Tab-separated table of N, CA and C in Angstrom:
chain	number	residue	atom	x	y	z
R	1	MET	N	0.837	-1.170	0.000
R	1	MET	CA	0.000	0.000	0.000
R	1	MET	C	0.893	1.247	0.000
R	2	LYS	N	0.439	2.286	-0.656
R	2	LYS	CA	1.186	3.532	-0.710
R	2	LYS	C	0.548	4.541	0.246
R	3	ILE	N	1.393	5.190	1.062
R	3	ILE	CA	0.913	6.248	1.943
R	3	ILE	C	1.479	7.579	1.483
R	4	TYR	N	0.841	8.653	1.907
R	4	TYR	CA	1.124	10.007	1.421
R	4	TYR	C	1.268	10.957	2.606
R	5	ARG	N	2.219	11.877	2.485
R	5	ARG	CA	2.382	12.951	3.463
R	5	ARG	C	2.668	14.249	2.719
R	6	LEU	N	2.248	15.362	3.292
R	6	LEU	CA	2.625	16.671	2.777
R	6	LEU	C	3.474	17.338	3.847
R	7	LEU	N	4.748	17.513	3.542
R	7	LEU	CA	5.674	18.161	4.471
R	7	LEU	C	5.619	19.656	4.249
R	8	THR	N	5.500	20.439	5.316
R	8	THR	CA	5.492	21.895	5.206
R	8	THR	C	6.401	22.485	6.272
R	9	GLU	N	6.891	23.675	5.992
R	9	GLU	CA	7.782	24.348	6.933
R	9	GLU	C	8.027	25.756	6.411
R	10	ASP	N	8.416	26.646	7.293
R	10	ASP	CA	8.851	27.973	6.857
R	10	ASP	C	10.025	27.817	5.895
R	11	ASP	N	10.231	28.811	5.062
R	11	ASP	CA	11.302	28.778	4.066
R	11	ASP	C	12.647	28.998	4.749
R	12	THR	N	13.121	27.961	5.420
R	12	THR	CA	14.432	27.964	6.077
R	12	THR	C	15.090	26.620	5.781
R	13	SER	N	16.291	26.443	6.283
R	13	SER	CA	16.962	25.161	6.089
R	13	SER	C	16.205	24.030	6.783
R	14	ALA	N	15.349	24.359	7.758
R	14	ALA	CA	14.558	23.331	8.447
R	14	ALA	C	13.694	22.557	7.462
R	15	PHE	N	13.182	23.231	6.427
R	15	PHE	CA	12.376	22.552	5.418
R	15	PHE	C	13.222	21.529	4.672
R	16	CYS	N	14.404	21.910	4.251
R	16	CYS	CA	15.287	20.996	3.529
R	16	CYS	C	15.665	19.805	4.403
R	17	HIS	N	15.905	20.060	5.686
R	17	HIS	CA	16.235	18.965	6.601
R	17	HIS	C	15.044	18.022	6.775
R	18	LYS	N	13.832	18.563	6.854
R	18	LYS	CA	12.634	17.738	7.003
R	18	LYS	C	12.454	16.824	5.788
R	19	VAL	N	12.634	17.373	4.588
R	19	VAL	CA	12.509	16.573	3.368
R	19	VAL	C	13.648	15.558	3.293
R	20	SER	N	14.862	15.966	3.608
R	20	SER	CA	16.012	15.055	3.570
R	20	SER	C	15.829	13.894	4.545
R	21	LEU	N	15.291	14.166	5.727
R	21	LEU	CA	15.037	13.105	6.696
R	21	LEU	C	14.015	12.116	6.143
R	22	ALA	N	12.944	12.619	5.549
R	22	ALA	CA	11.942	11.729	4.962
R	22	ALA	C	12.564	10.861	3.866
R	23	LEU	N	13.386	11.449	3.010
R	23	LEU	CA	14.043	10.685	1.946
R	23	LEU	C	14.951	9.608	2.527
R	24	SER	N	15.651	9.933	3.613
R	24	SER	CA	16.552	8.959	4.234
R	24	SER	C	15.791	7.797	4.863
R	25	LYS	N	14.485	7.995	5.121
R	25	LYS	CA	13.654	6.938	5.698
R	25	LYS	C	12.855	6.189	4.635
R	26	GLY	N	13.195	6.406	3.363
R	26	GLY	CA	12.571	5.651	2.286
R	26	GLY	C	11.382	6.305	1.606
R	27	TRP	N	11.056	7.534	1.975
R	27	TRP	CA	9.968	8.241	1.308
R	27	TRP	C	10.459	8.728	-0.052
R	28	ASP	N	9.555	8.847	-1.024
R	28	ASP	CA	9.879	9.330	-2.370
R	28	ASP	C	9.176	10.659	-2.614
R	29	LEU	N	9.855	11.558	-3.322
R	29	LEU	CA	9.230	12.821	-3.694
R	29	LEU	C	8.045	12.547	-4.609
R	30	HIS	N	6.991	13.326	-4.426
R	30	HIS	CA	5.799	13.177	-5.262
R	30	HIS	C	5.415	14.566	-5.770
R	31	GLY	N	5.678	14.819	-7.035
R	31	GLY	CA	5.357	16.124	-7.611
R	31	GLY	C	6.383	17.182	-7.263
R	32	ASP	N	6.064	18.389	-7.672
R	32	ASP	CA	6.959	19.524	-7.454
R	32	ASP	C	6.722	20.144	-6.078
R	33	PRO	N	7.744	20.793	-5.528
R	33	PRO	CA	7.537	21.506	-4.260
R	33	PRO	C	6.654	22.733	-4.478
R	34	THR	N	6.053	23.206	-3.406
R	34	THR	CA	5.231	24.413	-3.458
R	34	THR	C	5.879	25.489	-2.605
R	35	TYR	N	5.494	26.734	-2.875
R	35	TYR	CA	6.086	27.878	-2.194
R	35	TYR	C	5.008	28.950	-2.151
R	36	ALA	N	4.643	29.392	-0.963
R	36	ALA	CA	3.554	30.370	-0.855
R	36	ALA	C	3.773	31.276	0.349
R	37	TYR	N	3.164	32.446	0.275
R	37	TYR	CA	3.252	33.403	1.378
R	37	TYR	C	2.171	33.092	2.403
R	38	ASP	N	2.564	32.952	3.656
R	38	ASP	CA	1.653	32.715	4.772
R	38	ASP	C	1.307	34.082	5.362
R	39	HIS	N	0.155	34.624	4.976
R	39	HIS	CA	-0.249	35.960	5.417
R	39	HIS	C	-0.429	36.037	6.927
R	40	ALA	N	-0.947	34.987	7.525
R	40	ALA	CA	-1.219	34.997	8.964
R	40	ALA	C	0.050	35.164	9.789
R	41	ASN	N	1.163	34.583	9.299
R	41	ASN	CA	2.419	34.637	10.052
R	41	ASN	C	3.477	35.521	9.399
R	42	GLY	N	3.190	36.038	8.203
R	42	GLY	CA	4.121	36.940	7.533
R	42	GLY	C	5.403	36.293	7.053
R	43	VAL	N	5.338	35.013	6.661
R	43	VAL	CA	6.536	34.302	6.199
R	43	VAL	C	6.222	33.516	4.932
R	44	MET	N	7.250	33.171	4.193
R	44	MET	CA	7.111	32.260	3.058
R	44	MET	C	7.155	30.833	3.615
R	45	ARG	N	6.333	29.959	3.048
R	45	ARG	CA	6.287	28.560	3.474
R	45	ARG	C	6.489	27.654	2.266
R	46	CYS	N	7.131	26.528	2.521
R	46	CYS	CA	7.402	25.535	1.489
R	46	CYS	C	6.592	24.277	1.780
R	47	GLY	N	6.306	23.522	0.743
R	47	GLY	CA	5.631	22.244	0.892
R	47	GLY	C	6.156	21.251	-0.120
R	48	GLN	N	6.196	19.988	0.291
R	48	GLN	CA	6.620	18.919	-0.615
R	48	GLN	C	5.838	17.659	-0.258
R	49	ALA	N	5.163	17.090	-1.245
R	49	ALA	CA	4.468	15.826	-1.048
R	49	ALA	C	5.472	14.691	-1.169
R	50	VAL	N	5.293	13.668	-0.336
R	50	VAL	CA	6.118	12.467	-0.381
R	50	VAL	C	5.210	11.250	-0.256
R	51	THR	N	5.639	10.130	-0.838
R	51	THR	CA	4.900	8.877	-0.750
R	51	THR	C	5.849	7.755	-0.360
R	52	LYS	N	5.261	6.669	0.143
R	52	LYS	CA	6.078	5.519	0.543
R	52	LYS	C	5.228	4.260	0.461
R	53	GLU	N	5.809	3.192	-0.043
R	53	GLU	CA	5.167	1.880	-0.056
R	53	GLU	C	5.411	1.224	1.304
R	54	VAL	N	4.329	0.744	1.937
R	54	VAL	CA	4.443	0.068	3.233
R	54	VAL	C	3.648	-1.232	3.195
R	55	ASP	N	4.008	-2.154	4.076
R	55	ASP	CA	3.315	-3.432	4.169
R	55	ASP	C	2.127	-3.373	5.126
R	56	THR	N	2.069	-2.340	5.950
R	56	THR	CA	1.019	-2.194	6.940
R	56	THR	C	-0.269	-1.701	6.287
R	57	PRO	N	-1.418	-2.300	6.624
R	57	PRO	CA	-2.684	-1.783	6.095
R	57	PRO	C	-2.935	-0.364	6.605
R	58	TYR	N	-3.536	0.454	5.776
R	58	TYR	CA	-3.823	1.835	6.171
R	58	TYR	C	-4.876	1.880	7.274
R	59	HIS	N	-4.658	2.777	8.200
R	59	HIS	CA	-5.642	3.079	9.236
R	59	HIS	C	-5.514	4.565	9.552
R	60	PRO	N	-6.620	5.292	9.722
R	60	PRO	CA	-6.550	6.736	9.968
R	60	PRO	C	-5.740	7.132	11.206
R	61	ASP	N	-5.550	6.207	12.135
R	61	ASP	CA	-4.794	6.521	13.345
R	61	ASP	C	-3.296	6.287	13.196
R	62	MET	N	-2.843	5.750	12.049
R	62	MET	CA	-1.412	5.467	11.913
R	62	MET	C	-0.613	6.764	11.887
R	63	LYS	N	0.553	6.741	12.497
R	63	LYS	CA	1.460	7.877	12.515
R	63	LYS	C	2.308	7.807	11.254
R	64	LEU	N	1.965	8.610	10.248
R	64	LEU	CA	2.628	8.535	8.952
R	64	LEU	C	4.126	8.808	9.054
R	65	GLY	N	4.528	9.739	9.892
R	65	GLY	CA	5.940	10.067	10.034
R	65	GLY	C	6.759	8.964	10.646
R	66	GLU	N	6.105	7.993	11.286
R	66	GLU	CA	6.811	6.885	11.907
R	66	GLU	C	6.908	5.664	10.989
R	67	GLN	N	6.372	5.773	9.811
R	67	GLN	CA	6.388	4.641	8.867
R	67	GLN	C	7.709	4.569	8.138
């Protein structure tokens, strides 16, 4: 089964580290990254979708980041 996550973070090196950590755990990039202005907080934010094949059946309570 394939699971999906959308990683988001302010436009800092923390975003790159978050994506790099996911890649090191076997997640694959899915599509292009996004970049948008967060009006509520006055910062630019980045997003990147990632997917991963897992043997565990999907359940809404599963912790995707721990897969």
